[in-house]
Amino acid sequence: AVGYFRNFYSNQIEASVELYYKKMDNTIDFKDHAELFLNRHIDGEMRMGKSMAYGAEFQVKYNFENLNGWVSYTLSKSKRDIPEINDGIAYNSPYDHPNDINIVVNYELNKRWSFSGTWVYASGTPMSLPSGFYMQDNVLQVYYKEGDRNNARMPAYHRLDLGVTLRNRPKPGRRWESEWTFSIYNAYARHNSWTVNFVKDEKNKRIFAESTYLFGFLPAITYNLKF
């Protein structure tokens, strides 16, 4: 890894650029068409090989009187090369997210009120799309072509989190402090896919993708007491 760091405007702005490359041996992954359900000998479904990860990270931090936060962007690649998997063709690892963006803003209105916002974006997680399907004994079967592991991606992940903090009024001699935090996770209710399954429609003789997500819009209230 190598990086360059520099500060501007009396250290109120910090900027950095980092490049990295990492090669790993003895990487483990499941073989093609692995039997995982109720398998008491799961280690027999694993294969071993090499992997690599490389990319560039850019970040700008700012720290003004009432405003602070940072903006970061990562451009990266992560691949696995395991001879007994994917017909010996290198494929995207489950952790491969080529684009990753984070924007954090904190604003202190006064000694009692402060506001925060965070927006994150990440490329979709790699996934394997079936190459097609066929009928066997009048039952739909999914077909995966060799060499097509992680050949597609789930929808991109992004969300906005917002927060407001109210502190107690300062009083001389008080030995404790308290604050209320009102926050919203995923403020615009983005339905980020947790998993994508391929469901068989036996009646219409077709297969369709079904996405499952965990959280939509989620408000929260927190009370903190310090003493």
Short mmCIF file of C-alpha atoms in Angstrom, two decimals, residues 37-167:
data_model
loop_
_atom_site.label_atom_id
_atom_site.label_comp_id
_atom_site.label_asym_id
_atom_site.label_seq_id
_atom_site.Cartn_x
_atom_site.Cartn_y
_atom_site.Cartn_z
CA PHE A 37 -28.28 -28.40 3.12
CA LEU A 38 -28.00 -30.76 6.12
CA ASN A 39 -24.50 -31.78 4.99
CA ARG A 40 -22.55 -33.10 7.99
CA HIS A 41 -19.32 -33.16 5.96
CA ILE A 42 -19.37 -29.59 4.68
CA ASP A 43 -15.58 -29.47 4.46
CA GLY A 44 -15.78 -31.87 1.51
CA GLU A 45 -17.61 -29.20 -0.49
CA MET A 46 -14.75 -26.70 -0.20
CA ARG A 47 -11.87 -26.00 -2.55
CA MET A 48 -8.71 -23.93 -2.09
CA GLY A 49 -6.85 -21.48 -4.30
CA LYS A 50 -5.64 -17.89 -4.57
CA SER A 51 -7.28 -14.47 -4.52
CA MET A 52 -6.33 -10.84 -4.95
CA ALA A 53 -7.67 -7.40 -4.12
CA TYR A 54 -6.53 -4.00 -5.36
CA GLY A 55 -7.85 -0.49 -5.68
CA ALA A 56 -7.62 3.20 -4.86
CA GLU A 57 -9.12 5.11 -1.93
CA PHE A 58 -9.80 8.85 -1.98
CA GLN A 59 -10.90 10.82 1.08
CA VAL A 60 -11.47 14.45 2.04
CA LYS A 61 -12.17 15.36 5.67
CA TYR A 62 -13.32 18.81 6.73
CA ASN A 63 -13.50 20.29 10.21
CA PHE A 64 -14.84 23.84 10.39
CA GLU A 65 -16.23 25.64 13.42
CA ASN A 66 -19.74 24.17 13.31
CA LEU A 67 -19.49 21.83 10.35
CA ASN A 68 -17.46 18.64 9.99
CA GLY A 69 -17.50 15.31 8.20
CA TRP A 70 -15.90 13.60 5.25
CA VAL A 71 -16.38 12.37 1.68
CA SER A 72 -14.70 9.15 0.55
CA TYR A 73 -14.66 7.12 -2.64
CA THR A 74 -13.12 3.70 -3.22
CA LEU A 75 -12.49 2.12 -6.62
CA SER A 76 -11.57 -1.52 -6.11
CA LYS A 77 -11.51 -5.05 -7.49
CA SER A 78 -11.51 -8.42 -5.71
CA LYS A 79 -11.15 -11.74 -7.56
CA ARG A 80 -10.62 -15.40 -6.77
CA ASP A 81 -8.68 -17.94 -8.80
CA ILE A 82 -9.40 -21.50 -7.65
CA PRO A 83 -8.56 -24.21 -10.24
CA GLU A 84 -11.42 -26.56 -9.22
CA ILE A 85 -14.08 -23.83 -9.28
CA ASN A 86 -15.70 -22.04 -12.24
CA ASP A 87 -13.92 -24.23 -14.76
CA GLY A 88 -10.59 -22.74 -13.67
CA ILE A 89 -11.61 -19.21 -14.68
CA ALA A 90 -10.97 -16.38 -12.21
CA TYR A 91 -14.22 -14.87 -10.89
CA ASN A 92 -15.43 -11.95 -8.78
CA SER A 93 -15.25 -12.63 -5.06
CA PRO A 94 -18.38 -12.14 -2.89
CA TYR A 95 -16.70 -9.01 -1.48
CA ASP A 96 -16.18 -7.32 -4.84
CA HIS A 97 -17.78 -3.87 -4.80
CA PRO A 98 -16.05 -1.77 -7.50
CA ASN A 99 -17.57 1.52 -6.35
CA ASP A 100 -18.04 2.62 -2.75
CA ILE A 101 -19.06 6.14 -1.69
CA ASN A 102 -19.53 7.59 1.81
CA ILE A 103 -20.68 11.13 2.57
CA VAL A 104 -20.93 12.24 6.21
CA VAL A 105 -22.11 15.68 7.38
CA ASN A 106 -22.34 16.88 10.99
CA TYR A 107 -23.62 20.35 11.85
CA GLU A 108 -23.73 21.86 15.34
CA LEU A 109 -26.34 24.60 15.41
CA ASN A 110 -25.57 25.57 19.02
CA LYS A 111 -24.57 23.91 22.30
CA ARG A 112 -27.88 22.05 22.47
CA TRP A 113 -28.86 21.16 18.90
CA SER A 114 -26.83 19.20 16.36
CA PHE A 115 -27.72 17.50 13.09
CA SER A 116 -26.13 14.68 11.12
CA GLY A 117 -26.57 12.97 7.79
CA THR A 118 -24.89 9.99 6.14
CA TRP A 119 -25.28 8.73 2.59
CA VAL A 120 -23.68 5.49 1.46
CA TYR A 121 -23.48 3.81 -1.92
CA ALA A 122 -21.95 0.49 -2.94
CA SER A 123 -22.00 -1.54 -6.13
CA GLY A 124 -24.22 -4.59 -5.96
CA THR A 125 -22.90 -7.84 -4.51
CA PRO A 126 -21.82 -10.38 -7.16
CA MET A 127 -24.29 -13.17 -7.86
CA SER A 128 -24.65 -16.05 -10.30
CA LEU A 129 -27.46 -15.82 -12.82
CA PRO A 130 -28.74 -19.09 -14.30
CA SER A 131 -27.96 -19.56 -17.97
CA GLY A 132 -31.42 -21.00 -18.57
CA PHE A 133 -33.88 -23.66 -17.49
CA TYR A 134 -35.27 -26.91 -18.81
CA MET A 135 -38.05 -29.40 -18.14
CA GLN A 136 -37.27 -32.76 -16.57
CA ASP A 137 -40.16 -35.10 -15.84
CA ASN A 138 -42.46 -32.09 -16.23
CA VAL A 139 -40.53 -30.22 -13.50
CA LEU A 140 -38.64 -26.97 -14.09
CA GLN A 141 -34.90 -27.22 -13.49
CA VAL A 142 -32.41 -24.33 -13.37
CA TYR A 143 -29.24 -24.61 -15.47
CA TYR A 144 -25.96 -22.89 -14.54
CA LYS A 145 -23.23 -22.81 -17.17
CA GLU A 146 -19.68 -23.66 -16.13
CA GLY A 147 -17.49 -20.56 -15.99
CA ASP A 148 -20.38 -18.21 -15.12
CA ARG A 149 -19.91 -17.93 -11.34
CA ASN A 150 -20.71 -14.43 -10.06
CA ASN A 151 -21.41 -13.31 -13.62
CA ALA A 152 -23.93 -10.64 -12.55
CA ARG A 153 -24.70 -8.27 -9.67
CA MET A 154 -27.52 -7.57 -7.31
CA PRO A 155 -28.97 -4.02 -7.47
CA ALA A 156 -26.69 -1.31 -6.07
CA TYR A 157 -26.93 -0.60 -2.34
CA HIS A 158 -27.56 2.94 -1.14
CA ARG A 159 -29.35 4.68 1.71
CA LEU A 160 -29.59 7.96 3.63
CA ASP A 161 -29.47 8.16 7.44
CA LEU A 162 -30.50 11.31 9.30
CA GLY A 163 -30.18 12.28 12.96
CA VAL A 164 -30.97 15.12 15.38
CA THR A 165 -29.45 15.40 18.87
CA LEU A 166 -30.85 17.54 21.70
CA ARG A 167 -28.59 18.02 24.76
#
